[in-house]
Coordinates of C-alpha atoms in Angstrom, one line a residue:
Chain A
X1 CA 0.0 0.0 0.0
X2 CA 1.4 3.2 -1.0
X3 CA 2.6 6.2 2.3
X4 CA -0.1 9.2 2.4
X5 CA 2.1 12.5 2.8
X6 CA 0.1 14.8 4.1
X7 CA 0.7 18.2 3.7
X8 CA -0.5 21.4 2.8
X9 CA -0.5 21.8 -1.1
X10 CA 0.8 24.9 -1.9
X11 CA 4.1 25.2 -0.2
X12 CA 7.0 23.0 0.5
X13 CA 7.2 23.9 3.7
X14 CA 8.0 20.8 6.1
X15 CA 6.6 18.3 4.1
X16 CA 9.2 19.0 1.8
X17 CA 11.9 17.2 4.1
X18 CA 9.3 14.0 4.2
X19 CA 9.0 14.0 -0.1
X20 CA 12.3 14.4 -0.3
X21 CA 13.4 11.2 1.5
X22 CA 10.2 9.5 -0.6
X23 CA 11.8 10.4 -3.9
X24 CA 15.0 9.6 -3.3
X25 CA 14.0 6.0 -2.5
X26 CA 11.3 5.8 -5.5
X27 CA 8.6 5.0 -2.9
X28 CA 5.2 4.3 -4.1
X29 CA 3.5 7.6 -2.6
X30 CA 0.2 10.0 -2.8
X31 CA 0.5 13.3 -1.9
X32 CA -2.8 13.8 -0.7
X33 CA -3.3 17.1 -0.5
X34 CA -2.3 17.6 -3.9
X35 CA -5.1 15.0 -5.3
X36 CA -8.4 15.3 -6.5
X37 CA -11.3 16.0 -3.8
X38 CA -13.4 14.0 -5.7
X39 CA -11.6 11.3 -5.2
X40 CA -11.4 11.2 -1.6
X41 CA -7.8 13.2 -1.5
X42 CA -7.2 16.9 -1.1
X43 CA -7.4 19.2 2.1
X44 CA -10.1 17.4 3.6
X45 CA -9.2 14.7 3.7
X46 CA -5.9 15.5 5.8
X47 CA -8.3 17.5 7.8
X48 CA -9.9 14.3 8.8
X49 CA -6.9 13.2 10.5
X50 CA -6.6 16.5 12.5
X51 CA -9.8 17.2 12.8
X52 CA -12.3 14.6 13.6
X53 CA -12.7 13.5 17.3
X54 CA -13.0 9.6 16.4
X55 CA -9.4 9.4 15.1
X56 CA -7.9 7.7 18.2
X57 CA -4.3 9.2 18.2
X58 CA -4.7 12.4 15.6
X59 CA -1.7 14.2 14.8
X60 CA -0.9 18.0 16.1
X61 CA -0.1 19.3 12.9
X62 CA 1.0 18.6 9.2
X63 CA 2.9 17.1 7.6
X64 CA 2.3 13.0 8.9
X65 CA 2.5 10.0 7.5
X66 CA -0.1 7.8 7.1
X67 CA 1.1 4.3 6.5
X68 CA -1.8 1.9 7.0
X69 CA -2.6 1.8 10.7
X70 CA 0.0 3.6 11.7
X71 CA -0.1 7.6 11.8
X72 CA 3.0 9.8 12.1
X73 CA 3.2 13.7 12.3
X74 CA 6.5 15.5 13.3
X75 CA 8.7 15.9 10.5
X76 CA 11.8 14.3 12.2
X77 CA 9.8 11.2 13.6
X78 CA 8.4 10.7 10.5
X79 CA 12.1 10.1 8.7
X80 CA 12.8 8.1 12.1
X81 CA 10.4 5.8 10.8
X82 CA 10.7 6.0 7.2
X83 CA 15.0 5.8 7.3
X84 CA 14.7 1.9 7.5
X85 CA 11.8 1.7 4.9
X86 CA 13.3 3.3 2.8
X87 CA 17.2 2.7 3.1
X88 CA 17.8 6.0 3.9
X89 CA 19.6 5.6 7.3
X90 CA 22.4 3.0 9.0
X91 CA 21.1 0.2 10.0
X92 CA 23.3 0.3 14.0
X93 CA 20.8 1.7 16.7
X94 CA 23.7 4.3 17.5
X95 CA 23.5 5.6 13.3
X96 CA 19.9 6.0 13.8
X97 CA 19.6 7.4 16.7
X98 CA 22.5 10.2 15.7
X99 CA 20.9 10.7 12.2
X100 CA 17.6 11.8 14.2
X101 CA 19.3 13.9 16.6
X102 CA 20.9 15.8 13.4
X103 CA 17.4 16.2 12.0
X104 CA 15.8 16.9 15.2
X105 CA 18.5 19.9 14.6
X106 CA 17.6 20.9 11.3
X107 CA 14.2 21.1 12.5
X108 CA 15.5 23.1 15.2
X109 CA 17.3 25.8 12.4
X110 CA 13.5 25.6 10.1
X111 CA 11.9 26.9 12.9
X112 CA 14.5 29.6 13.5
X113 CA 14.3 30.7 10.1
X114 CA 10.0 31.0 10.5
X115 CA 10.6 33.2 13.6
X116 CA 12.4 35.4 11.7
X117 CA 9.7 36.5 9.6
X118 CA 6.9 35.5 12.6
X119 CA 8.5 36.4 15.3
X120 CA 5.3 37.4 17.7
X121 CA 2.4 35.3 16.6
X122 CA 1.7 32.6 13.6
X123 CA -2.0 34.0 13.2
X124 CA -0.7 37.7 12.0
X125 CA 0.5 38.5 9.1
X126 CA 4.1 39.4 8.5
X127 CA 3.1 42.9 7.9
X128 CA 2.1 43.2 11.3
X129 CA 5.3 42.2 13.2
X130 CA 7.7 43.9 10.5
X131 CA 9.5 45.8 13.0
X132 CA 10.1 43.2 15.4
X133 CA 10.8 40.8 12.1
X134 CA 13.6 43.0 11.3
X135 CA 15.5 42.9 14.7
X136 CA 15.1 39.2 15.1
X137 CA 16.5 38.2 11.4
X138 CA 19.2 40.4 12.3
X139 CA 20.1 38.0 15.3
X140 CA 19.2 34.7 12.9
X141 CA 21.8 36.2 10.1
X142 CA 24.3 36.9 12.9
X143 CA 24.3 34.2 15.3
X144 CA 22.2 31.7 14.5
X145 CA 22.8 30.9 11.0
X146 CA 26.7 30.5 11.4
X147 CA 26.5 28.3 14.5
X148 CA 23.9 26.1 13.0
X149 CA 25.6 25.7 9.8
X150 CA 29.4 25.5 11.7
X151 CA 28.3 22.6 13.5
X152 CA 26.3 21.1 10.2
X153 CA 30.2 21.5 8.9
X154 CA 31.9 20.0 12.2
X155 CA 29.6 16.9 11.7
X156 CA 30.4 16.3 8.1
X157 CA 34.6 17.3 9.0
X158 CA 34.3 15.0 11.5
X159 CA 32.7 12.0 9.4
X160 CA 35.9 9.7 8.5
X161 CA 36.0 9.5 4.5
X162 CA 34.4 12.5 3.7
X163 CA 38.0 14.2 2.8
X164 CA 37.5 12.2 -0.3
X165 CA 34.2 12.4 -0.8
X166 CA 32.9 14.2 -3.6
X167 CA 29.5 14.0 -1.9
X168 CA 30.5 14.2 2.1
X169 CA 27.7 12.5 4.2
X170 CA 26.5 13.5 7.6
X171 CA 26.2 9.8 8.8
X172 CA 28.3 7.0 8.3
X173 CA 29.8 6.4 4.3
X174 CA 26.2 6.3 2.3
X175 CA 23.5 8.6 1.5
X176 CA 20.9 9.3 4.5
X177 CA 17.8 10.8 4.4
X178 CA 19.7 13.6 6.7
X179 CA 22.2 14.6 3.6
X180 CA 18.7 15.1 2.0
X181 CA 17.4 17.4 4.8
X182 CA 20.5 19.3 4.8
X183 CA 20.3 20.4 1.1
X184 CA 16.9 21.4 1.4
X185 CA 17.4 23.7 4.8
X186 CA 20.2 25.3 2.9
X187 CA 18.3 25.8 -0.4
X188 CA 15.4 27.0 1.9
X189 CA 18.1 29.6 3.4
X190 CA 19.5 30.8 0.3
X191 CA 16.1 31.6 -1.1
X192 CA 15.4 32.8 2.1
X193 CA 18.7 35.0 3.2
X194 CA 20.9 34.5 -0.1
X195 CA 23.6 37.1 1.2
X196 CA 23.6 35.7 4.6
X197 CA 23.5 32.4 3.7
X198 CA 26.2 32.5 0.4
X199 CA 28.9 34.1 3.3
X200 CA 28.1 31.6 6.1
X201 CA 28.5 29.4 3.4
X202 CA 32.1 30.1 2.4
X203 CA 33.4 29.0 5.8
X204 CA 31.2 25.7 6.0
X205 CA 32.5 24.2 2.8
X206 CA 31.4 20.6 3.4
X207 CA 27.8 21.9 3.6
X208 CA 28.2 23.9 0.4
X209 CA 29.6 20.4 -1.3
X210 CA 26.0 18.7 0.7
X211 CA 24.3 21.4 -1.4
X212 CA 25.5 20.6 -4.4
X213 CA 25.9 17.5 -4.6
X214 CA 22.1 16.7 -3.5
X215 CA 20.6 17.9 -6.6
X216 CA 23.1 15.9 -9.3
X217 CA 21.7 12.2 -7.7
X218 CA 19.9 10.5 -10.2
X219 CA 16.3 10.3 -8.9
X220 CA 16.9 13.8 -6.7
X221 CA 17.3 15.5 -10.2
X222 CA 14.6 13.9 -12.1
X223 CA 12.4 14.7 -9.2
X224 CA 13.8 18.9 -9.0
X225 CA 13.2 19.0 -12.5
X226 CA 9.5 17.8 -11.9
X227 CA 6.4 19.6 -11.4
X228 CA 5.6 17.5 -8.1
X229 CA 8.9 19.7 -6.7
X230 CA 7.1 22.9 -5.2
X231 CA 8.8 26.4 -5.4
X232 CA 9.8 28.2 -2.5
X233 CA 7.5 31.3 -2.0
X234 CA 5.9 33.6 0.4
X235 CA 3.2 31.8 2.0
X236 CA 5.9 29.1 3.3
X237 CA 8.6 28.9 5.9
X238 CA 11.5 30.5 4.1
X239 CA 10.5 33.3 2.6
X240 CA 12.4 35.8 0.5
X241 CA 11.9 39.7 2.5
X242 CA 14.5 41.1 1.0
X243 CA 14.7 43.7 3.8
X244 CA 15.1 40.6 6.5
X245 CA 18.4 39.9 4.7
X246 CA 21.7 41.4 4.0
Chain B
X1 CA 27.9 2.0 34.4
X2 CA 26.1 5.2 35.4
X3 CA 24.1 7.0 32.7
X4 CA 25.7 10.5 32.6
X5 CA 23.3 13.7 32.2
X6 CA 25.0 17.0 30.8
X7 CA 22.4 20.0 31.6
X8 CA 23.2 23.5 33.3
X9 CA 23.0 23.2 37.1
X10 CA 21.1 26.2 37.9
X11 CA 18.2 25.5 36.7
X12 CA 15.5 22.9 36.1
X13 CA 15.1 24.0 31.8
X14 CA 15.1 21.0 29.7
X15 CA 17.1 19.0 31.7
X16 CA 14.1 18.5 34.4
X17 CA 12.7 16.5 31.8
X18 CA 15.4 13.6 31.4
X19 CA 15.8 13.9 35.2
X20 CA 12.0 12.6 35.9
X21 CA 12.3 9.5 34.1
X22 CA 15.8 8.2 35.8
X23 CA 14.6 9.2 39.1
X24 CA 10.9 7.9 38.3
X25 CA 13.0 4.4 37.3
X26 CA 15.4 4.7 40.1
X27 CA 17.9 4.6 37.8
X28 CA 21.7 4.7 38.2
X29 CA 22.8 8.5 37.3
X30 CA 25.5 11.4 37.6
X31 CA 24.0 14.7 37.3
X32 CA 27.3 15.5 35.9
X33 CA 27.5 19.8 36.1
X34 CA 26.4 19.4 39.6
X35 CA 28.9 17.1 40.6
X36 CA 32.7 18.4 41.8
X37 CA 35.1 20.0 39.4
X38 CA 37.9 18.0 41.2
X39 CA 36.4 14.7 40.3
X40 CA 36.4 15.8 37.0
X41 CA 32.4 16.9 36.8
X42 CA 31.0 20.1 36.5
X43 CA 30.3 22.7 33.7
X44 CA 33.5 21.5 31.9
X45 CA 33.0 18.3 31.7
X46 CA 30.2 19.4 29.9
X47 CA 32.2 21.6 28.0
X48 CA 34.3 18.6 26.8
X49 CA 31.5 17.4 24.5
X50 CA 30.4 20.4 23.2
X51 CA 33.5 22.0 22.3
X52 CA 36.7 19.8 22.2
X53 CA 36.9 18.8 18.2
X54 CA 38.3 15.2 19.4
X55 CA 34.3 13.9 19.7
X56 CA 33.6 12.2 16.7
X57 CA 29.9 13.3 17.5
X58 CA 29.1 16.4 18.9
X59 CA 25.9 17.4 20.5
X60 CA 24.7 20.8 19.5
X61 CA 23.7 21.6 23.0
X62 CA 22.8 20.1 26.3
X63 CA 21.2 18.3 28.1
X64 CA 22.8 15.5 26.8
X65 CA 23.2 12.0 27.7
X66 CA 26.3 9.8 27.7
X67 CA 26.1 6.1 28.0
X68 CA 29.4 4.2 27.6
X69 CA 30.3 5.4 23.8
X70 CA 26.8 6.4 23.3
X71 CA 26.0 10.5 23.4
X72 CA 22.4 11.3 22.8
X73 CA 21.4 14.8 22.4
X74 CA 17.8 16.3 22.0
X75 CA 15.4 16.1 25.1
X76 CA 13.2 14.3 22.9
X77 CA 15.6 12.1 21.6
X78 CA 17.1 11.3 24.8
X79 CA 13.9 9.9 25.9
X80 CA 13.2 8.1 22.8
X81 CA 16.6 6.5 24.1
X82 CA 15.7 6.0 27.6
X83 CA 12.5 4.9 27.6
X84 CA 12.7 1.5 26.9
X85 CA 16.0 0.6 28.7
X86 CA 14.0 2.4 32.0
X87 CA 10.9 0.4 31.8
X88 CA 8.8 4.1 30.8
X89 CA 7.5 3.4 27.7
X90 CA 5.4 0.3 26.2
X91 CA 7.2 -2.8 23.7
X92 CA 4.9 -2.1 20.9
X93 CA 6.9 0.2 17.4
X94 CA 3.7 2.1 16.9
X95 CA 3.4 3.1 20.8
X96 CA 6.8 3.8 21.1
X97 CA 6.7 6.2 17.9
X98 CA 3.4 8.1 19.4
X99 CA 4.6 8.3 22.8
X100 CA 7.8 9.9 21.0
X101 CA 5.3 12.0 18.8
X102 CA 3.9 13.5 22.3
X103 CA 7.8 14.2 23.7
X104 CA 8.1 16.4 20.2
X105 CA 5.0 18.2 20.9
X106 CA 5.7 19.1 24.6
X107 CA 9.6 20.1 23.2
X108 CA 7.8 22.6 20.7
X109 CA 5.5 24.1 23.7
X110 CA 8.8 24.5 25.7
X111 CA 10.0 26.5 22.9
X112 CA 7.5 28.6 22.4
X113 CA 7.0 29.2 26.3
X114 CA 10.6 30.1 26.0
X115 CA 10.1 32.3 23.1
X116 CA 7.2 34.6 25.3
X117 CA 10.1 35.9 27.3
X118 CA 13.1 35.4 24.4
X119 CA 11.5 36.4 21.0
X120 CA 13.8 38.3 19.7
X121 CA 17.1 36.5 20.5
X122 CA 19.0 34.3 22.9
X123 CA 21.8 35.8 23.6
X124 CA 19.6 39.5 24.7
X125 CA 18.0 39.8 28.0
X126 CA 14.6 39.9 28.6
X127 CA 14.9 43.6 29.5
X128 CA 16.4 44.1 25.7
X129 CA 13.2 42.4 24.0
X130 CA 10.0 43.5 27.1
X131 CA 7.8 45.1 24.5
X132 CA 8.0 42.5 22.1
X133 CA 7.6 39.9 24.8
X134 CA 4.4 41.2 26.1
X135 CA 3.1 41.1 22.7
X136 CA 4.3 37.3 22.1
X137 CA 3.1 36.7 25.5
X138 CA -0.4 37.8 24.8
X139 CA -0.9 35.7 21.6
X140 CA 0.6 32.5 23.5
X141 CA -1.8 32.6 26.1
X142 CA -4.4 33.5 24.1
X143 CA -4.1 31.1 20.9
X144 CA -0.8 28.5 22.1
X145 CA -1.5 27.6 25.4
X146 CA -5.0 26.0 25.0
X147 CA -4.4 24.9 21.7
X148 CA -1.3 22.7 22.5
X149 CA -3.0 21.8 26.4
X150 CA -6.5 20.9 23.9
X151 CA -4.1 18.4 22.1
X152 CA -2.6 16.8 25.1
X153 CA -6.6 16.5 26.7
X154 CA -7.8 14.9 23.2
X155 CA -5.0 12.3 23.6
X156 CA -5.8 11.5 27.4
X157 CA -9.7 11.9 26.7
X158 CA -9.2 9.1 23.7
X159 CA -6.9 6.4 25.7
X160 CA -9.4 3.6 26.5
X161 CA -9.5 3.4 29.9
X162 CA -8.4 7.1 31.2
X163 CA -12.1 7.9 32.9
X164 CA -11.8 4.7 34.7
X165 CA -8.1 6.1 36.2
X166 CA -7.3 8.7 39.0
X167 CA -4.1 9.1 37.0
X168 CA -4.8 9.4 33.4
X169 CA -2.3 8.3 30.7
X170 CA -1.3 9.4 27.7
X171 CA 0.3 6.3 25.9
X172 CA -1.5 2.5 26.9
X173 CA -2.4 1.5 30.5
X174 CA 0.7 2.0 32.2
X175 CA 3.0 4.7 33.2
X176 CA 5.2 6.2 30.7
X177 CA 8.1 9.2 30.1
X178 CA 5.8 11.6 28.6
X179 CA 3.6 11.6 31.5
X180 CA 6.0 12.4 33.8
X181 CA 7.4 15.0 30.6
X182 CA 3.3 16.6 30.6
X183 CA 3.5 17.4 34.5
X184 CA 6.6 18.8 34.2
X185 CA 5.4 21.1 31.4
X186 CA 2.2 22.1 33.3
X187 CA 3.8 22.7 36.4
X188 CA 6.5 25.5 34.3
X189 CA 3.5 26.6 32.9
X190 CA 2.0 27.3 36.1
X191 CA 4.7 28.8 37.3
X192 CA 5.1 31.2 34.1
X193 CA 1.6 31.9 33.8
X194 CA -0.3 31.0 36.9
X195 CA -3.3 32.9 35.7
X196 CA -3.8 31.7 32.0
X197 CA -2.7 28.1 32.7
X198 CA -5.4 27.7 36.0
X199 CA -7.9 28.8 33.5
X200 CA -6.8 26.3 30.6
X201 CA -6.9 23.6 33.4
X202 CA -10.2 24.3 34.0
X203 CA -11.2 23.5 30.0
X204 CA -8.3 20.2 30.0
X205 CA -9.3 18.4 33.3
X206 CA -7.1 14.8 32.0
X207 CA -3.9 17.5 31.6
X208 CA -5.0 18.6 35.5
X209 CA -5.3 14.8 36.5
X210 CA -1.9 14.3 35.4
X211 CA -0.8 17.0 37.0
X212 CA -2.2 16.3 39.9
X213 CA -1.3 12.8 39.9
X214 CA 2.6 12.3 39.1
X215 CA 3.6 14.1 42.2
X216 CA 1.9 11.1 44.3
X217 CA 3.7 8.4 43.0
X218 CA 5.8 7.2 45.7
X219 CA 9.4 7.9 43.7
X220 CA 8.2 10.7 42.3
X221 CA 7.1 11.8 45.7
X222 CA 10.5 11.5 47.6
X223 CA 12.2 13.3 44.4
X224 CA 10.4 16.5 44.6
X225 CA 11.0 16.4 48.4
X226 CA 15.1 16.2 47.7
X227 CA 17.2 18.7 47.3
X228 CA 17.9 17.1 43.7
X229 CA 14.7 19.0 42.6
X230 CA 15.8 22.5 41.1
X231 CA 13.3 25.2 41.6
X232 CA 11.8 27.5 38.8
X233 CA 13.7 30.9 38.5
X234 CA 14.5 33.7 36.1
X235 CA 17.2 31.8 34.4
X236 CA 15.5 29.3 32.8
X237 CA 12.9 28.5 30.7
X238 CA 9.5 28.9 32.3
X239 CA 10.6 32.3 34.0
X240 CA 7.4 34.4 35.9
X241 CA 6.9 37.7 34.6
X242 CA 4.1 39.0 36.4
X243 CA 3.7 41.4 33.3
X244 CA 3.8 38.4 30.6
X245 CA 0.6 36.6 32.8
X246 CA -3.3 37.8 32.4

């Protein structure tokens, strides 16, 4: 039976991170959201899960997985359970366990980089905390972004083989759904903050080689040259305020 | 061997919540930053992980655990470790992944209580970032406080067998970590916010059963009554502001 991403349709958002992982491993998917209400997919039917009292465990938010029986929302515990499906992940309970804790940190970093552009309430517009926007992105250009990235780059430094690697990899010699995370938070952050982000970038060269190396895998670049691959806009998590950067 | 926590020892902050399930498990634990410098404990013992660039893997911040060569970072993540190897969660894959699903969801109310007080940055006092605060403050008692506490009372309310219990629980009939992880997170909520969190109590009485309940279980009991319990205060992350409550 094919996974049910659910997510909303018009943004990459989170659910991005989940696809991503899907693709790569040419998993038979539906992206419900992005189906046909009349045939039982589209928005409602993700509100289902969220929304309707006699759904036993209902996830808090989007994205989850819905994989027969089983439900999963939160974007990292969703890859947690998908890495083995998928052979996206080590198969040593130590691997797994330190790929989540590096996604559970790039989750940390995608909800930095919404703060900067919502950083008072997720029910006002941006227009309406612009001021306070503009001091906090300040803060996420100057001391966020670098440490997040440094210690992306201290991972990957510190991952025997990946001197020689064309394509350095964040855990253990072979591609995990984590190396496919970190491409997308950094594509998210140079549409996002392209300044900031190309001059953090410059001193975290293994992430830069993450970056690009991502998009030239076989199935990653049929998929980005796809139309299922959603651009990034300003409805979504990183958005492009060119005031917020610099 | 031991387990080893790594947390600040000022303050209860994430921390707290690894702490409840080794002492709820009588487990064998150094709370290492409390312990003596001269023994080799304390803050730079710490340290060690987080800065020396001889760890193969570091964590990106603390608390962290270390069990013989294994060092788990991410509250969430460290529970997802612990929990079977203390008896806190139950055998079944599916339970374990909601039970970790909750864990996530607490860790991003955490957050966002820490955000009412820090929503500009970090690194600036609360003094540098008061208006902004009062205004983040407002919308997270108003929309984010009952929303998240709704979710955890939907979860109890739908656990066959909860009305039959004095203590409710959120994952299968027995005790688990996030329990003890929701009474923690009410009672820095109460602290924070005395005033909106008695009132979402009032709407989310399961969350109030649990709250009520974990401080009678006999461990639980005798380690609030130590002195190995940390008390709130205006270093941490559920911090009263008398201004920041309504």
């Amino acid at each position: 039976m094919a996974y049910e991403l659910h997510y909303w349709p018009g943004i990459p958002g989170r659910g991005e991170f989940v696809r991503l992982a899907l693709e790569a491993a040419a998993a038979d998917y539906v992206d419900v959201c992005r189906g046909d209400e009349q045939q039982g997919l589209g928005v409602p039917a993700m509100l289902h899960w969220l929304e309707d009292p006699s759904v036993p465990r209902p996830p808090f938010a989007c994205p989850f997985l819905v994989d027969g029986r089983t439900v999963v929302d939160q974007t990292a515990a969703i890859l947690l359970y998908l890495g083995p499906r998928l052979g996206l992940v080590p198969q040593r309970e130590q691997d797994r366990l330190w790929a989540h804790q590096i996604q559970l940190t790039v989750a940390d970093l995608v909800q930095e980089a919404h703060n900067t552009h919502h950083p008072i309430a997720g029910g006002l517009y941006y227009e309406e905390q612009k001021p306070e926007a503009l001091r906090r992105a300040a803060d996420f250009r100057r001391e966020r972004l670098p440490k997040f990235l440094g210690w992306f780059e201290a991972v990957l430094a510190r991952n025997a083989g990946n001197a020689r690697r064309e394509l350095p990899r964040l855990v253990g010699g072979r591609l995990s759904y984590v190396d496919l995370s970190l491409f997308q938070l950094v594509d998210g952050l140079l549409y996002a903050f392209p300044k900031a982000t190309r001059r953090a970038l410059k001193k975290t060269p293994h992430v830069a080689a993450v970056h690009a190396g991502v998009p030239r895998l076989r199935r990653l670049a049929a998929y980005l040259a796809s139309e299922r691959r959603l651009a990034f806009n300003e409805q979504g998590i990183f958005r492009h305020y060119p005031e917020l950067d610099a």
